[in-house]
Short mmCIF file of C-alpha atoms in Angstrom, two decimals:
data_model
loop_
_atom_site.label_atom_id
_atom_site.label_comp_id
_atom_site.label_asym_id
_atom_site.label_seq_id
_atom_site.Cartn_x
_atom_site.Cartn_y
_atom_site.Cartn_z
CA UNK J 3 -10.10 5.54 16.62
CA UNK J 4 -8.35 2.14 17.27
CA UNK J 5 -9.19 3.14 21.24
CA UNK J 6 -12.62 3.37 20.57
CA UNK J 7 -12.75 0.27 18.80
CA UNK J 8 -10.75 -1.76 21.27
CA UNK J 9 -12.74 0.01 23.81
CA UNK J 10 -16.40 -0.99 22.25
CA UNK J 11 -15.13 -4.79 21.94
CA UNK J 12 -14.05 -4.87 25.34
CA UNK J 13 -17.65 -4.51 26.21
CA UNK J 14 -18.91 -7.20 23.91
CA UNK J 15 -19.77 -5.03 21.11
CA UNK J 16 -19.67 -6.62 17.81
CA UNK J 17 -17.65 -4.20 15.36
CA UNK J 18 -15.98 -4.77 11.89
CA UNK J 19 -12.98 -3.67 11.70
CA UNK J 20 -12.04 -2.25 8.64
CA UNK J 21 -9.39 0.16 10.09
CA UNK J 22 -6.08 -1.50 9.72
CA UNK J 23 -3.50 -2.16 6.56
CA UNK J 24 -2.71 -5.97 8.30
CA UNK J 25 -4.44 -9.55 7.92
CA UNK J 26 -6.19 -11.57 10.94
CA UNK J 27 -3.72 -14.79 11.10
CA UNK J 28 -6.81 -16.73 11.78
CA UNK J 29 -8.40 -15.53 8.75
CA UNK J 30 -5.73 -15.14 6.39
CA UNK J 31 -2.86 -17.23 7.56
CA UNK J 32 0.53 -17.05 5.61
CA UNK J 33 1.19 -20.03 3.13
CA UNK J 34 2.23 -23.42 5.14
CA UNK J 35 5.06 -24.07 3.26
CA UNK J 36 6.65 -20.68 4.38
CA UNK J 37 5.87 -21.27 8.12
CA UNK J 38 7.50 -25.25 7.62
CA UNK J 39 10.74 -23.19 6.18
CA UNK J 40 11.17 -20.51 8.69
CA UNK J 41 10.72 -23.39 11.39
CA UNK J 42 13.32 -25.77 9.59
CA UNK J 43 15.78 -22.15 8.88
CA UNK J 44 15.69 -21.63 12.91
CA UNK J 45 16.22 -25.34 13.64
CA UNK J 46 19.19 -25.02 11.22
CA UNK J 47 20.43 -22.58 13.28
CA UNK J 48 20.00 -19.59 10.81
CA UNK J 49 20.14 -16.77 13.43
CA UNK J 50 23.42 -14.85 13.40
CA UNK J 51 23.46 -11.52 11.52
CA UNK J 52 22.58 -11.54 7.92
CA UNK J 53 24.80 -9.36 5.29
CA UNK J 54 23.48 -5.99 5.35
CA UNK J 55 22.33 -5.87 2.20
CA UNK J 56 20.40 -9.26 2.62
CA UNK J 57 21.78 -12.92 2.03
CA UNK J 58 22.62 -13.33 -1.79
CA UNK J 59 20.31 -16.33 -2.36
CA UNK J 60 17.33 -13.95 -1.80
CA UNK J 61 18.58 -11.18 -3.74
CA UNK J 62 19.04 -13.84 -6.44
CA UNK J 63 15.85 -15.54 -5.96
CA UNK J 64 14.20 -11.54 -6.00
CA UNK J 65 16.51 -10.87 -9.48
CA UNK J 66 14.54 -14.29 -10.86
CA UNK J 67 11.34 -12.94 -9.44
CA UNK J 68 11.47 -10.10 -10.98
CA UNK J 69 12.57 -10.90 -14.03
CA UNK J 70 9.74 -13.70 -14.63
CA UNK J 71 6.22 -11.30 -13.13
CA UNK J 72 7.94 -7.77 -13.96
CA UNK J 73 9.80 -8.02 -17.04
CA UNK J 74 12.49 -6.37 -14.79
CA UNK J 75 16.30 -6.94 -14.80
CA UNK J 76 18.15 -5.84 -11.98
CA UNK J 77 21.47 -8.29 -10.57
CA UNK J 78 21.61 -9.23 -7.00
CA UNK J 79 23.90 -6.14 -6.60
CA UNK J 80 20.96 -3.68 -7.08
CA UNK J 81 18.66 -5.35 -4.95
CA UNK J 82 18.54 -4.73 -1.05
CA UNK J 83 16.70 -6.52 1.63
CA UNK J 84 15.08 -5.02 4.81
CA UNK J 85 12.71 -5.96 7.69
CA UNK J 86 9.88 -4.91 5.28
CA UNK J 87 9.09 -2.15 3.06
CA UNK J 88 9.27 0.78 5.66
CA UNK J 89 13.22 0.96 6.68
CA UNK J 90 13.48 0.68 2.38
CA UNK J 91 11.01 3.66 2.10
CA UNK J 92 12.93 5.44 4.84
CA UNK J 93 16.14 4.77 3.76
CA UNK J 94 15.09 5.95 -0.29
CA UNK J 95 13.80 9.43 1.75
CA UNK J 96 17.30 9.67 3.40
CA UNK J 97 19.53 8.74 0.28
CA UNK J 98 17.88 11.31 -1.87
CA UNK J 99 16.52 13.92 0.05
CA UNK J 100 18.59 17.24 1.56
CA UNK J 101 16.85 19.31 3.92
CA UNK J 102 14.01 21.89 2.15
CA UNK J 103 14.27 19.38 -1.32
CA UNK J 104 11.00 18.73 -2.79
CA UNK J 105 9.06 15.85 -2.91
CA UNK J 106 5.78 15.14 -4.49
CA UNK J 107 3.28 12.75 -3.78
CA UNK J 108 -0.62 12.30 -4.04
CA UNK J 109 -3.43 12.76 -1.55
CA UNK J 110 -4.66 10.25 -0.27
CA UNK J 111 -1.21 8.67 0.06
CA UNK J 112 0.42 6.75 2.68
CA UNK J 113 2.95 8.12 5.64
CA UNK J 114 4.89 10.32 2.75
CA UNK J 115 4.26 13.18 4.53
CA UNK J 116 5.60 12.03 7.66
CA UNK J 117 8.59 11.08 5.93
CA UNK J 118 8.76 14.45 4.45
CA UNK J 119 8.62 15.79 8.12
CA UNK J 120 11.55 13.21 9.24
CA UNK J 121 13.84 14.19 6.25
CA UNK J 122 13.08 17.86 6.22
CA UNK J 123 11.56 17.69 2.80
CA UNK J 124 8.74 20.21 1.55
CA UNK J 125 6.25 17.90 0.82
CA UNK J 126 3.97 18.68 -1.83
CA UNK J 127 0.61 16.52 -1.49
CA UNK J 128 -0.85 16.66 -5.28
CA UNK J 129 -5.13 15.76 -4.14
CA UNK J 130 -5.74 13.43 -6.38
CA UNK J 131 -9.36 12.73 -7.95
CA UNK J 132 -12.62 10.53 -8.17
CA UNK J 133 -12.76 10.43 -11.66
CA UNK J 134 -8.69 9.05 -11.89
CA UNK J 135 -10.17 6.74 -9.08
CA UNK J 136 -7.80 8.64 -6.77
CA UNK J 137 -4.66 7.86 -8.81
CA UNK J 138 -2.50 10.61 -9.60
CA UNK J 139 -2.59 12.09 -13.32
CA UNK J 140 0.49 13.77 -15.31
CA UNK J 141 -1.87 16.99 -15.78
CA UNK J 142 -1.73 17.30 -11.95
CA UNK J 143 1.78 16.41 -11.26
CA UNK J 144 3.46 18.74 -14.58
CA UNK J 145 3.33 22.44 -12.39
CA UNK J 146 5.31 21.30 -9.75
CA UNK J 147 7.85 18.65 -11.04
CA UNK J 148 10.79 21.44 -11.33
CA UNK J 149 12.97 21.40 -8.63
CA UNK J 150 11.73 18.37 -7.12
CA UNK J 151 13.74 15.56 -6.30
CA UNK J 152 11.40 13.03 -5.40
CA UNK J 153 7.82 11.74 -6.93
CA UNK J 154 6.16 9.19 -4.29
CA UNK J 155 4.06 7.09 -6.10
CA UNK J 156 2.08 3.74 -4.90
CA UNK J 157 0.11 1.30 -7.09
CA UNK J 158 -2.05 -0.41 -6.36
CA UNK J 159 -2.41 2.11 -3.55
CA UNK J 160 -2.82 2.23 -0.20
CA UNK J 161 -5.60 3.78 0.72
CA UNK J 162 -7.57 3.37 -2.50
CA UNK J 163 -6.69 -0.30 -3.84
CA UNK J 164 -6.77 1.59 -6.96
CA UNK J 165 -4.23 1.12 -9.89
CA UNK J 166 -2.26 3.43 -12.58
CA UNK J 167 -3.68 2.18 -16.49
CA UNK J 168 -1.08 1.80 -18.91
CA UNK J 169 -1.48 5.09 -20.13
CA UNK J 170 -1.81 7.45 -17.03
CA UNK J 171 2.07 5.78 -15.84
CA UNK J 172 3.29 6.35 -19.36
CA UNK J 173 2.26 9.98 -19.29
CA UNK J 174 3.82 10.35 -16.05
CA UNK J 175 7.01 9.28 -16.94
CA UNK J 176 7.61 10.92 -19.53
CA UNK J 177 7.22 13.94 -17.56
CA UNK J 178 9.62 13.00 -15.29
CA UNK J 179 12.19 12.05 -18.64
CA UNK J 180 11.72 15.49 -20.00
CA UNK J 181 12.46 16.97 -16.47
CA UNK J 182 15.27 14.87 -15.96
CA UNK J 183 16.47 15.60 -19.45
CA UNK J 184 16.37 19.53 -18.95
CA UNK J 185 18.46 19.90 -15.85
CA UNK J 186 22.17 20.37 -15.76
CA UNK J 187 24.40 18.00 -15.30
CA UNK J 188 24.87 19.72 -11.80
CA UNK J 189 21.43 19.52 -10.46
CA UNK J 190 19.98 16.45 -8.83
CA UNK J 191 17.47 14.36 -10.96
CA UNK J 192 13.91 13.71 -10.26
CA UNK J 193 13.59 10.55 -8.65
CA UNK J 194 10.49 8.05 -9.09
CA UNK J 195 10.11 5.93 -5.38
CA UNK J 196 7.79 3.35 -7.03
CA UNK J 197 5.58 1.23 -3.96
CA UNK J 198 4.64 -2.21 -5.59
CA UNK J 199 3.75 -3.85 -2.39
CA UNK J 200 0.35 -4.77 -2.98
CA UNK J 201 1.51 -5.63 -6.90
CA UNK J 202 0.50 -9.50 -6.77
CA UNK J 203 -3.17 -8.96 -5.08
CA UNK J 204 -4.41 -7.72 -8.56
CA UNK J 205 -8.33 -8.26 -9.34
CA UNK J 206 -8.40 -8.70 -13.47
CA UNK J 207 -5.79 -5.90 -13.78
CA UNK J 208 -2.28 -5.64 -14.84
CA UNK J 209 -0.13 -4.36 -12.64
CA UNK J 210 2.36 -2.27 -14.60
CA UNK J 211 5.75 -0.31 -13.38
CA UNK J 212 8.05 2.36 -14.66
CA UNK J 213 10.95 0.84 -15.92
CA UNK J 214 9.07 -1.70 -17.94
CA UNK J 215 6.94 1.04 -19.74
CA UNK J 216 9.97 3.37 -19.93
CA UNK J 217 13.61 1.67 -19.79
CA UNK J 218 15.22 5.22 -19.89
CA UNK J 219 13.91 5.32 -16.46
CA UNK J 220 15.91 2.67 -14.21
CA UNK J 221 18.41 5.53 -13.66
CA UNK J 222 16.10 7.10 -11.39
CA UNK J 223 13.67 4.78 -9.92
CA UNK J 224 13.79 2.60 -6.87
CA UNK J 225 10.85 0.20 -6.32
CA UNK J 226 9.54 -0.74 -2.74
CA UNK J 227 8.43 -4.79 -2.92
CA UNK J 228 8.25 -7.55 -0.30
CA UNK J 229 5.91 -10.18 1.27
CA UNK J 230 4.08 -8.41 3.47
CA UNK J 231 0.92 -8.30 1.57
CA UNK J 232 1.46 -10.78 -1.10
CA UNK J 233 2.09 -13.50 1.30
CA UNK J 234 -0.32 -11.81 4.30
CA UNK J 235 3.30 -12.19 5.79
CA UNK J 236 2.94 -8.38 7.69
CA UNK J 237 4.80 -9.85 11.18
CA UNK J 238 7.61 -12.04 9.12
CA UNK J 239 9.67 -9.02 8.12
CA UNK J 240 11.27 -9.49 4.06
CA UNK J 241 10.80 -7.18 2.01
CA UNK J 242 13.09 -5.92 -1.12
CA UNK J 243 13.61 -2.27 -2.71
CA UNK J 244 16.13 -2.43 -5.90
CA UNK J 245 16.64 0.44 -8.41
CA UNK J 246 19.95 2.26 -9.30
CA UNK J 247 23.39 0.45 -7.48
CA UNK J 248 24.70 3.85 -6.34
CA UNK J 249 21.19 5.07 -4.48
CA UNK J 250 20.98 1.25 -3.35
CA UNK J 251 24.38 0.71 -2.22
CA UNK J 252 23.73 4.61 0.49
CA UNK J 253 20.66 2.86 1.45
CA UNK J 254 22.08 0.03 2.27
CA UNK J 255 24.57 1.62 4.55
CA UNK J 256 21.56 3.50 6.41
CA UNK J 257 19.68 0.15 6.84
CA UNK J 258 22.86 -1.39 8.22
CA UNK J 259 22.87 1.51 10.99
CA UNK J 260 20.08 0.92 11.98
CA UNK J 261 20.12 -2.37 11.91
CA UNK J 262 16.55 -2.84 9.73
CA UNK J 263 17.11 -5.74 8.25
CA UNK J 264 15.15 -9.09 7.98
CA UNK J 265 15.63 -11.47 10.38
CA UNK J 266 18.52 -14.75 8.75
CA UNK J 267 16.19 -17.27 9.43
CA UNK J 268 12.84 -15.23 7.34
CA UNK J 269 15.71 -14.42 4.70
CA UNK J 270 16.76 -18.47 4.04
CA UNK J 271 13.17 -19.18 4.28
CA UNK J 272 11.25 -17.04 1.63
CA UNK J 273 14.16 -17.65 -0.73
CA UNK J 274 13.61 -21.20 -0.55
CA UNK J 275 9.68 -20.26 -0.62
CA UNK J 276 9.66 -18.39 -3.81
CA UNK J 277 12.26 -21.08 -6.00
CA UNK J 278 8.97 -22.61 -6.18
CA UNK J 279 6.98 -20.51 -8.46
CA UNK J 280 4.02 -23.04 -8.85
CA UNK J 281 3.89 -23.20 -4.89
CA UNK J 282 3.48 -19.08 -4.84
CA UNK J 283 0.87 -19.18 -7.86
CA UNK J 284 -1.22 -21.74 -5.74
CA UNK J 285 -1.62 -20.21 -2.61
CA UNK J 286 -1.59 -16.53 -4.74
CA UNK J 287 -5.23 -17.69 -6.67
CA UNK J 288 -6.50 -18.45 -3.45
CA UNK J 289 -5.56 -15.71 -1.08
CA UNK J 290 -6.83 -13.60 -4.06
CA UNK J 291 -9.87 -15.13 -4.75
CA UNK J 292 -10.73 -14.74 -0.59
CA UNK J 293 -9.99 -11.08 -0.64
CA UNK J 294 -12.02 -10.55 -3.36
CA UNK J 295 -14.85 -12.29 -1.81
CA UNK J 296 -14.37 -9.40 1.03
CA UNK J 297 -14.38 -6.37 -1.14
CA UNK J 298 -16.88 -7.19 -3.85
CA UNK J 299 -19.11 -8.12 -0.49
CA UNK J 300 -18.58 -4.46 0.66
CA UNK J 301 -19.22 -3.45 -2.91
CA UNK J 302 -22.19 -4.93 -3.65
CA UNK J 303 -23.56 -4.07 -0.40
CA UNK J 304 -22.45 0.22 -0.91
CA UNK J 305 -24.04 -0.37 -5.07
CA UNK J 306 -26.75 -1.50 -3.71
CA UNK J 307 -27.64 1.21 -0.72
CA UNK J 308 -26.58 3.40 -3.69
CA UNK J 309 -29.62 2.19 -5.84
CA UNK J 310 -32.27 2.35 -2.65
CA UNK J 311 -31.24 6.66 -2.28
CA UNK J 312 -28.34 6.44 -0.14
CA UNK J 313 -25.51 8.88 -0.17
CA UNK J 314 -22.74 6.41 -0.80
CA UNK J 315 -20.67 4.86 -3.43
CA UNK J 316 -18.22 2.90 -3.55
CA UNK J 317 -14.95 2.32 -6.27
CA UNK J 318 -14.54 -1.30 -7.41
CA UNK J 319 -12.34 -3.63 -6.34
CA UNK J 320 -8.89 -3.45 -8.58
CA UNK J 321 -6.28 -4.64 -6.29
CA UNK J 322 -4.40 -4.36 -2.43
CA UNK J 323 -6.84 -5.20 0.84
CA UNK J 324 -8.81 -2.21 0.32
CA UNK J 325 -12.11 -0.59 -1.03
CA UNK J 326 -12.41 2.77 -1.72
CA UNK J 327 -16.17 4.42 -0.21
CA UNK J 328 -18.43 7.62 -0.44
CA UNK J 329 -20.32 8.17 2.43
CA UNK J 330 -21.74 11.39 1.81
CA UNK J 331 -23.24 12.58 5.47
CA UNK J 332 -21.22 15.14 6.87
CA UNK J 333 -23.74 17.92 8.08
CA UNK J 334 -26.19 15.85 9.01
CA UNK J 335 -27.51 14.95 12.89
CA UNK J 336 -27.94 11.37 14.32
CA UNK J 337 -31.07 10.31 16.51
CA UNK J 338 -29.20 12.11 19.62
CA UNK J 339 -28.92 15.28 18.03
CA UNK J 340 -25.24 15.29 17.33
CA UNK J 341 -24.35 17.41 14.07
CA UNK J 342 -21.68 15.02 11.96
CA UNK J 343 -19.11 18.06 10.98
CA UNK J 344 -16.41 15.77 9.42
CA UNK J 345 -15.42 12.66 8.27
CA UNK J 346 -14.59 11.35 11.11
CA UNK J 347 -18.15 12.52 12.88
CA UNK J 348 -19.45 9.94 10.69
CA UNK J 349 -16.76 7.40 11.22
CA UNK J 350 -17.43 7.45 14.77
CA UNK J 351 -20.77 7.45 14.26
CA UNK J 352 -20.90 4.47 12.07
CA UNK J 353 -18.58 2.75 14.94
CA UNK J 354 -21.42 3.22 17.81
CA UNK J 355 -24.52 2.75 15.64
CA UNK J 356 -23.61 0.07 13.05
CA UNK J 357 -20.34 -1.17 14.35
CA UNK J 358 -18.51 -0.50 11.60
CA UNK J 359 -14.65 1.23 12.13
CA UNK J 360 -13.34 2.84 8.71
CA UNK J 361 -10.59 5.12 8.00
CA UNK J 362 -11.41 8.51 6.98
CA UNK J 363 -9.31 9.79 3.86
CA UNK J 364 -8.40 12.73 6.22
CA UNK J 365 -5.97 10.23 7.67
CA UNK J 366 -3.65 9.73 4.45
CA UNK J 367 -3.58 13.74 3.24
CA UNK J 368 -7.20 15.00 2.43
CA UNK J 369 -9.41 17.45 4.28
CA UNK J 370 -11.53 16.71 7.11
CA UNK J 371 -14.60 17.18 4.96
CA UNK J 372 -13.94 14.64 2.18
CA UNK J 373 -16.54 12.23 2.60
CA UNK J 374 -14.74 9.40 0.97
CA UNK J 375 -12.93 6.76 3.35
CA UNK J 376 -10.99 3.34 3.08
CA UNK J 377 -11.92 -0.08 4.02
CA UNK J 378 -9.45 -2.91 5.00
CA UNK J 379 -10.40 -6.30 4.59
CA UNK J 380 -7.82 -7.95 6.16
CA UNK J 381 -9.01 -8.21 9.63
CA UNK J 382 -12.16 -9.13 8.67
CA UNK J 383 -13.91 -12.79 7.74
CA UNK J 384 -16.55 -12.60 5.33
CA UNK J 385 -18.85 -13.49 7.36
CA UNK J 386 -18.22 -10.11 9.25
CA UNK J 387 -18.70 -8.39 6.49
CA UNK J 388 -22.18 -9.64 5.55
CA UNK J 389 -23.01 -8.91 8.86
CA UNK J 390 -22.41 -5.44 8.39
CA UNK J 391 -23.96 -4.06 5.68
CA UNK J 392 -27.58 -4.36 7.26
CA UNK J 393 -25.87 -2.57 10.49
CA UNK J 394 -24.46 -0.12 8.28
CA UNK J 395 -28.03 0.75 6.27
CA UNK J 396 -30.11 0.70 9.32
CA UNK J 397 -27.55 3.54 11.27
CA UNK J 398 -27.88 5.82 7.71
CA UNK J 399 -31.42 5.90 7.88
CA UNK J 400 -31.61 7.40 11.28
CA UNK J 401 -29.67 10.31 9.98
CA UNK J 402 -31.58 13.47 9.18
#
């Protein structure tokens, strides 16, 4: 798909892309102040090898963090620092999981069943539903939660940019307490590996977490954070898991050999970056406020081909880079007589005839004829996007 893209704007084709989890520099730089620190962390000569478990002012400007926009207490200790959130997801997958151990985790989803294929895990992909906007519910998750060892869960996800409520978490873990509480002392608890990546792009919703709605449950959660998103900091490299010190401490000793973690210089400068909360609430209400602009554009623009007849729909906007769409033409034929069989028929049908590249949910879990797909504002202006939606109508109408 990204070939065919690449392939169509090598030729002067005008396409918005919507295909990637990452943000346009040009469109959504990171904040100045963190550039002017990383500079002024290099020119201080910050560039030997950090401690493996990151430098301690981080980890103690994180246990601050956390503590003020979580309600979270975790010491420096429990906190570890990588080049990003994959090596901690990774390393959480390597800690816990022995060969044929179980892990759950929702569809559409992430990469967790590629990390179930790189531990040896059975991964068990729980298809989540429209009606939960795509968020896992305990109902679905209670059959299969003995014997596991691991329950992947994201919020707000990636691919959906839709969030847990208050009440579908809480359900959840108290499954996973009443599990936990009903094995032997010699079996392996049920882990929670909680993804709040995309936790600070919220859209007038509260972001809520585990251990805050269920204390009993620190013991067995580890959290996957950074500033990839938040900041639109994908290329600098911090990012933070933290959870229980004896799962922390083995991951820390995996990231070590392999030598994932954040560059010195990135480390000294987003812990100097983040000591200045008002400076990260500035830049936060306007990075939000921009990526709104994106996805309620997209929004609108699916509501309202929804209104004229159009097979589509769309989820709104709760938080992350991404918009969750219905684009209901599989089985159909296009003007050259092509039959659309799957998802991504129409995907690359949408990319020839209305310049549009999506992903297809096929691509995080679901089946190939789910006609519900993700788009990714990040690489987009907003000026793209308007552009789009006429492209987008006209190439559905020629559809029969």
């Amino acid at each position: 798909m990204g070939n065919e893209v690449n392939e169509l704007k090598r030729k002067g084709a005008q396409i918005a892309n919507l295909t990637i989890g990452d943000f346009n520099p040009s469109i959504f730089p990171i904040p100045e102040e963190l550039k002017t620190e990383i500079i002024d962390a290099y020119n201080d000569h910050q560039t030997n090898y950090p401690p493996a478990d990151g430098i301690l002012p981080l980890r103690e400007v994180v246990s601050d963090l956390l503590k003020d926009r979580y309600e979270l207490s975790y010491t420096p200790s429990e906190i570890l620092i990588s080049a990003g959130s994959r090596p901690l997801i990774y390393s959480t997958f390597l800690a816990l999981i022995d060969p044929g151990d179980k892990v759950i985790f929702p569809a559409p989803s992430w990469n967790n069943n590629h990390y179930c294929h790189l531990t040896s895990a059975e991964g068990i992909a729980i298809e989540s539903l429209e009606e939960n906007n795509f968020m896992p519910v305990a109902s679905q998750l209670k059959p299969h939660l003995k014997g596991a060892t691991l329950l992947a869960l994201c919020s707000p996800l990636n691919p959906t940019g839709t969030m847990f409520s208050e009440e579908q978490l809480a359900e959840i873990c108290d499954l996973v307490l009443a599990e936990n509480a009903s094995r032997p002392a010699e079996e392996k608890p049920l882990y929670i590996m909680y993804d709040q990546i995309y936790s600070l792009l919220t859209f007038g919703k509260e972001h809520i977490n585990p251990v805050t709605l269920r204390p009993a449950l620190k013991d067995y959660t580890i959290f996957i954070d950074g500033i990839s998103k938040c900041l639109a900091a994908t290329g600098v490299r911090v990012g933070w898991g933290f959870g229980p010190e004896a799962v922390v401490s083995k991951m820390k000793a995996i990231l070590g050999h392999m030598g994932a973690w954040a560059p010195k210089a990135e480390q000294v400068a987003v812990a100097n970056y983040f000591k200045n909360a008002p400076q990260v609430d500035t830049y936060l209400a306007s990075f939000k406020e921009q990526i709104q602009l994106s996805l309620n554009e997209i929004y609108n623009g699916f509501q309202d081909l929804k209104k004229e007849g159009f097979a589509v729909d769309a989820i709104e906007p709760m938080g992350a880079i991404y918009l969750t769409i219905k684009i209901d033409y599989i089985g159909k034929t296009t003007p050259d007589g092509d039959l659309l069989k799957d998802s991504a028929d129409v995907n690359f049908y949408l990319i020839k005839a209305a310049g549009t590249a999506l992903v297809p949910f096929s691509a995080f879990g679901n089946d190939d004829n789910m006609a519900w797909f993700r788009a990714s504002v990040g690489g987009c202006s907003l000026d793209d996007i308007k552009a789009m939606m006429p492209r987008i109508k006209t190439a559905l109408s020629l559809l029969k």
